[in-house]
GROMACS .gro file of C-alpha atoms in nm:
model
  261
    1MET     CA    1  -2.656   0.121   1.115
    2ASP     CA    2  -2.368   0.365   1.093
    3LEU     CA    3  -2.062   0.154   1.016
    4LYS     CA    4  -1.833   0.445   1.106
    5LEU     CA    5  -1.621   0.395   0.796
    6LYS     CA    6  -1.638   0.749   0.658
    7GLY     CA    7  -1.293   0.887   0.597
    8LYS     CA    8  -1.117   0.563   0.695
    9THR     CA    9  -0.849   0.430   0.460
   10ALA     CA   10  -0.902   0.070   0.351
   11LEU     CA   11  -0.659  -0.141   0.151
   12VAL     CA   12  -0.846  -0.423  -0.023
   13VAL     CA   13  -0.623  -0.682  -0.189
   14ALA     CA   14  -0.708  -0.868  -0.512
   15SER     CA   15  -0.991  -0.624  -0.565
   16SER     CA   16  -1.023  -0.588  -0.943
   17GLN     CA   17  -1.279  -0.869  -0.957
   18GLY     CA   18  -1.474  -1.123  -0.754
   19LEU     CA   19  -1.512  -1.102  -0.378
   20GLY     CA   20  -1.237  -0.842  -0.338
   21LYS     CA   21  -1.411  -0.610  -0.580
   22ALA     CA   22  -1.745  -0.656  -0.402
   23ILE     CA   23  -1.588  -0.575  -0.064
   24ALA     CA   24  -1.413  -0.268  -0.203
   25ALA     CA   25  -1.738  -0.142  -0.355
   26GLU     CA   26  -1.927  -0.190  -0.027
   27LEU     CA   27  -1.663  -0.008   0.176
   28ALA     CA   28  -1.652   0.281  -0.071
   29LYS     CA   29  -2.032   0.302  -0.056
   30GLU     CA   30  -2.005   0.337   0.321
   31GLY     CA   31  -1.768   0.631   0.284
   32ALA     CA   32  -1.428   0.465   0.323
   33ASN     CA   33  -1.137   0.574   0.104
   34VAL     CA   34  -1.045   0.254  -0.076
   35MET     CA   35  -0.721   0.142  -0.240
   36LEU     CA   36  -0.772  -0.127  -0.502
   37THR     CA   37  -0.493  -0.357  -0.610
   38SER     CA   38  -0.426  -0.652  -0.838
   39ARG     CA   39  -0.169  -0.729  -1.107
   40SER     CA   40  -0.382  -0.595  -1.395
   41GLU     CA   41  -0.382  -0.217  -1.434
   42GLU     CA   42  -0.646  -0.245  -1.706
   43LYS     CA   43  -0.887  -0.430  -1.477
   44LEU     CA   44  -0.814  -0.195  -1.190
   45LYS     CA   45  -0.891   0.111  -1.398
   46ALA     CA   46  -1.226  -0.035  -1.507
   47THR     CA   47  -1.311  -0.141  -1.151
   48LYS     CA   48  -1.226   0.203  -1.012
   49GLU     CA   49  -1.457   0.370  -1.263
   50GLU     CA   50  -1.737   0.126  -1.181
   51ILE     CA   51  -1.707   0.162  -0.803
   52GLU     CA   52  -1.691   0.541  -0.820
   53GLY     CA   53  -2.048   0.540  -0.947
   54THR     CA   54  -2.179   0.457  -0.598
   55ALA     CA   55  -1.882   0.556  -0.380
   56GLN     CA   56  -1.910   0.805  -0.097
   57GLY     CA   57  -1.533   0.791  -0.039
   58LYS     CA   58  -1.228   0.819  -0.264
   59VAL     CA   59  -1.120   0.525  -0.481
   60ALA     CA   60  -0.764   0.475  -0.607
   61TYR     CA   61  -0.559   0.184  -0.736
   62VAL     CA   62  -0.206   0.050  -0.748
   63ALA     CA   63  -0.106  -0.243  -0.967
   64ALA     CA   64   0.111  -0.484  -0.765
   65ASP     CA   65   0.214  -0.849  -0.744
   66ILE     CA   66   0.160  -0.951  -0.381
   67THR     CA   67   0.388  -1.253  -0.409
   68LYS     CA   68   0.682  -1.006  -0.416
   69PRO     CA   69   0.787  -0.834  -0.090
   70ASP     CA   70   0.909  -0.518  -0.265
   71GLU     CA   71   0.575  -0.483  -0.442
   72ILE     CA   72   0.390  -0.516  -0.112
   73ARG     CA   73   0.603  -0.245   0.049
   74ARG     CA   74   0.541  -0.015  -0.248
   75LEU     CA   75   0.167  -0.086  -0.240
   76VAL     CA   76   0.135  -0.002   0.129
   77GLN     CA   77   0.342   0.315   0.101
   78GLU     CA   78   0.147   0.437  -0.202
   79THR     CA   79  -0.176   0.373  -0.013
   80ARG     CA   80  -0.053   0.593   0.274
   81ASP     CA   81   0.071   0.862   0.039
   82THR     CA   82  -0.252   0.871  -0.160
   83LEU     CA   83  -0.523   0.814   0.100
   84GLY     CA   84  -0.360   0.855   0.442
   85PRO     CA   85  -0.284   0.614   0.730
   86ILE     CA   86  -0.441   0.272   0.685
   87SER     CA   87  -0.724   0.173   0.922
   88VAL     CA   88  -0.853  -0.137   0.743
   89LEU     CA   89  -0.670  -0.420   0.570
   90VAL     CA   90  -0.869  -0.679   0.376
   91ASN     CA   91  -0.639  -0.963   0.278
   92ASN     CA   92  -0.757  -1.159  -0.021
   93THR     CA   93  -0.614  -1.362  -0.308
   94GLY     CA   94  -0.728  -1.575  -0.594
   95GLY     CA   95  -0.741  -1.945  -0.510
   96PRO     CA   96  -0.459  -2.187  -0.587
   97PRO     CA   97  -0.519  -2.445  -0.861
   98ALA     CA   98  -0.746  -2.744  -0.810
   99GLY     CA   99  -0.596  -3.090  -0.780
  100THR     CA  100  -0.518  -3.383  -0.552
  101PHE     CA  101  -0.205  -3.453  -0.347
  102GLU     CA  102  -0.025  -3.645  -0.620
  103THR     CA  103  -0.094  -3.367  -0.870
  104PHE     CA  104   0.146  -3.115  -0.722
  105SER     CA  105   0.523  -3.066  -0.706
  106ASP     CA  106   0.729  -2.882  -0.443
  107GLU     CA  107   0.717  -2.576  -0.668
  108ASP     CA  108   0.335  -2.587  -0.672
  109TRP     CA  109   0.323  -2.605  -0.293
  110GLN     CA  110   0.570  -2.318  -0.259
  111SER     CA  111   0.377  -2.100  -0.504
  112ALA     CA  112   0.047  -2.166  -0.326
  113PHE     CA  113   0.209  -2.087   0.011
  114GLU     CA  114   0.354  -1.757  -0.110
  115LEU     CA  115   0.029  -1.646  -0.274
  116THR     CA  116  -0.228  -1.771  -0.028
  117LEU     CA  117  -0.064  -1.739   0.313
  118LEU     CA  118   0.275  -1.564   0.309
  119SER     CA  119   0.131  -1.264   0.123
  120TYR     CA  120  -0.110  -1.212   0.414
  121VAL     CA  121   0.177  -1.224   0.664
  122ARG     CA  122   0.377  -0.970   0.466
  123LEU     CA  123   0.085  -0.733   0.414
  124ILE     CA  124  -0.006  -0.737   0.781
  125ARG     CA  125   0.358  -0.670   0.876
  126GLU     CA  126   0.369  -0.362   0.652
  127VAL     CA  127   0.032  -0.220   0.762
  128LEU     CA  128   0.076  -0.288   1.134
  129PRO     CA  129   0.257   0.039   1.221
  130ASP     CA  130  -0.049   0.238   1.107
  131LEU     CA  131  -0.293   0.013   1.292
  132LYS     CA  132  -0.093   0.024   1.615
  133LYS     CA  133  -0.109   0.405   1.621
  134GLN     CA  134  -0.486   0.433   1.586
  135GLY     CA  135  -0.641   0.087   1.616
  136GLY     CA  136  -0.802  -0.079   1.318
  137ARG     CA  137  -0.933  -0.391   1.156
  138ILE     CA  138  -0.776  -0.682   0.968
  139LEU     CA  139  -1.000  -0.921   0.775
  140ASN     CA  140  -0.843  -1.229   0.621
  141ASN     CA  141  -1.047  -1.387   0.344
  142ALA     CA  142  -1.021  -1.765   0.340
  143SER     CA  143  -1.284  -2.020   0.235
  144ALA     CA  144  -1.551  -2.249   0.375
  145SER     CA  145  -1.275  -2.511   0.360
  146VAL     CA  146  -1.145  -2.385   0.696
  147LYS     CA  147  -1.439  -2.572   0.850
  148GLN     CA  148  -1.495  -2.849   0.596
  149PRO     CA  149  -1.218  -2.942   0.347
  150LEU     CA  150  -1.323  -2.943  -0.017
  151ASP     CA  151  -1.257  -3.229  -0.257
  152ASN     CA  152  -0.985  -3.173  -0.518
  153LEU     CA  153  -0.866  -2.851  -0.351
  154ILE     CA  154  -0.584  -2.973  -0.129
  155LEU     CA  155  -0.367  -2.662  -0.170
  156SER     CA  156  -0.653  -2.436  -0.070
  157ASN     CA  157  -0.755  -2.666   0.218
  158VAL     CA  158  -0.407  -2.656   0.371
  159PHE     CA  159  -0.326  -2.287   0.341
  160ARG     CA  160  -0.674  -2.152   0.414
  161MET     CA  161  -0.658  -2.331   0.750
  162GLY     CA  162  -0.326  -2.156   0.807
  163ILE     CA  163  -0.504  -1.823   0.752
  164ALA     CA  164  -0.753  -1.906   1.028
  165GLY     CA  165  -0.466  -1.993   1.262
  166LEU     CA  166  -0.289  -1.669   1.176
  167SER     CA  167  -0.601  -1.464   1.249
  168LYS     CA  168  -0.667  -1.633   1.580
  169SER     CA  169  -0.308  -1.586   1.698
  170LEU     CA  170  -0.297  -1.221   1.590
  171SER     CA  171  -0.630  -1.147   1.756
  172GLN     CA  172  -0.469  -1.240   2.088
  173GLU     CA  173  -0.147  -1.048   2.025
  174LEU     CA  174  -0.304  -0.729   1.893
  175ALA     CA  175  -0.620  -0.689   2.103
  176ALA     CA  176  -0.448  -0.451   2.344
  177ASP     CA  177  -0.381  -0.217   2.050
  178ASN     CA  178  -0.752  -0.213   1.961
  179ILE     CA  179  -0.684  -0.411   1.643
  180LEU     CA  180  -0.956  -0.664   1.568
  181VAL     CA  181  -0.862  -0.958   1.344
  182ASN     CA  182  -1.113  -1.196   1.189
  183THR     CA  183  -1.139  -1.455   0.913
  184ILE     CA  184  -1.423  -1.469   0.664
  185GLY     CA  185  -1.490  -1.766   0.439
  186ALA     CA  186  -1.712  -1.800   0.136
  187GLY     CA  187  -1.919  -2.099   0.045
  188ARG     CA  188  -2.055  -2.104  -0.308
  189ILE     CA  189  -2.064  -1.739  -0.412
  190SER     CA  190  -2.118  -1.654  -0.780
  191THR     CA  191  -1.770  -1.551  -0.894
  192ASP     CA  192  -1.540  -1.643  -1.181
  193ARG     CA  193  -1.353  -1.877  -0.943
  194ILE     CA  194  -1.669  -2.079  -0.875
  195VAL     CA  195  -1.755  -2.088  -1.245
  196SER     CA  196  -1.408  -2.228  -1.316
  197LEU     CA  197  -1.438  -2.492  -1.043
  198ASP     CA  198  -1.783  -2.591  -1.170
  199GLN     CA  199  -1.642  -2.629  -1.520
  200THR     CA  200  -1.365  -2.855  -1.391
  201ARG     CA  201  -1.608  -3.074  -1.197
  202ALA     CA  202  -1.850  -3.092  -1.490
  203GLU     CA  203  -1.575  -3.203  -1.729
  204LYS     CA  204  -1.453  -3.465  -1.482
  205GLN     CA  205  -1.803  -3.612  -1.451
  206GLY     CA  206  -1.894  -3.577  -1.819
  207ILE     CA  207  -2.194  -3.354  -1.750
  208SER     CA  208  -2.291  -3.000  -1.848
  209GLU     CA  209  -2.198  -2.697  -1.637
  210GLU     CA  210  -2.569  -2.631  -1.583
  211GLU     CA  211  -2.618  -2.983  -1.443
  212GLU     CA  212  -2.318  -2.939  -1.214
  213ARG     CA  213  -2.450  -2.607  -1.085
  214ARG     CA  214  -2.796  -2.750  -1.019
  215ALA     CA  215  -2.644  -3.041  -0.826
  216SER     CA  216  -2.425  -2.803  -0.630
  217GLU     CA  217  -2.714  -2.571  -0.545
  218SER     CA  218  -2.921  -2.865  -0.424
  219SER     CA  219  -2.658  -2.930  -0.154
  220ILE     CA  220  -2.702  -2.579  -0.013
  221PRO     CA  221  -2.990  -2.538   0.234
  222MET     CA  222  -3.080  -2.204   0.075
  223GLN     CA  223  -3.084  -2.379  -0.266
  224ARG     CA  224  -2.881  -2.112  -0.446
  225TYR     CA  225  -2.537  -1.962  -0.478
  226GLY     CA  226  -2.472  -1.643  -0.287
  227GLU     CA  227  -2.407  -1.310  -0.453
  228PRO     CA  228  -2.077  -1.123  -0.401
  229GLU     CA  229  -2.270  -0.828  -0.255
  230GLU     CA  230  -2.413  -1.052   0.019
  231PHE     CA  231  -2.064  -1.161   0.116
  232ALA     CA  232  -1.937  -0.803   0.105
  233LYS     CA  233  -2.196  -0.674   0.350
  234VAL     CA  234  -2.076  -0.918   0.616
  235ALA     CA  235  -1.714  -0.823   0.543
  236ALA     CA  236  -1.798  -0.453   0.572
  237PHE     CA  237  -1.942  -0.499   0.920
  238LEU     CA  238  -1.641  -0.697   1.041
  239VAL     CA  239  -1.396  -0.421   0.940
  240SER     CA  240  -1.617  -0.136   1.052
  241GLY     CA  241  -1.629   0.080   1.361
  242ALA     CA  242  -1.964  -0.082   1.438
  243ASN     CA  243  -1.774  -0.400   1.520
  244THR     CA  244  -1.617  -0.324   1.855
  245TYR     CA  245  -1.589  -0.665   2.025
  246MET     CA  246  -1.573  -0.944   1.769
  247THR     CA  247  -1.220  -1.065   1.710
  248GLY     CA  248  -1.044  -1.396   1.649
  249GLN     CA  249  -1.352  -1.541   1.482
  250THR     CA  250  -1.397  -1.738   1.162
  251LEU     CA  251  -1.729  -1.653   1.001
  252LEU     CA  252  -1.868  -1.836   0.699
  253VAL     CA  253  -2.104  -1.685   0.443
  254ASP     CA  254  -2.231  -2.002   0.282
  255GLY     CA  255  -2.609  -2.027   0.286
  256GLY     CA  256  -2.585  -2.306   0.545
  257LEU     CA  257  -2.368  -2.531   0.324
  258VAL     CA  258  -2.110  -2.630   0.586
  259LYS     CA  259  -2.250  -2.858   0.854
  260ALA     CA  260  -1.962  -2.818   1.099
  261LEU     CA  261  -2.033  -2.624   1.419
   0.00000   0.00000   0.00000
């Protein structure tokens, strides 16, 4: 299938590692010109060099802290200046810390809000002028928790659901401009974030990380964790020109883990 991404400019947030990196690599493979961003210039440089090995489009990077409005404005403008008008925005962040309700202070809630939800709002606001001129795609990365809340992840549960609400509302408001907006959520995909969460759960239960992973995999109908590349292929379709009529949807890539309809 021709995803019609060649020559399109895609800004992929939090893309120096994990799911963001996998999405950026897939889009570059399909011929998109991809802007990478995260706070670490060292990681970005290494990721750019790695992705360029299979890229059919250009790959660039800008180090930025997306919790700061000025940094977001600079990131978006540098993307335009370097690669041209933006056609695709992939919103993505690292997850907020694990913990229960009584674990967190007001400051923790505010930090999680600014990172996990408000950054998406700000990025969309800055990119929207480009998308309104030519149409485009917005993909907001959330989590399987938008369908089934996860134990010990209350901050993520709350703000990821906000992401789904944001996407649904924007899909209604922006459809007339040929801007499609969707949410994608990962189940258990093999990333550093999942390794960290498995370590936390293993320590809490007094078992090894290997035992925790085996127990976790047994709860997944496909009996394994997904790979970042599997997640990225679904993301690539959603932001591509091949997707012409799917908007306002929340799609999970979870191996059948979540039982909610």
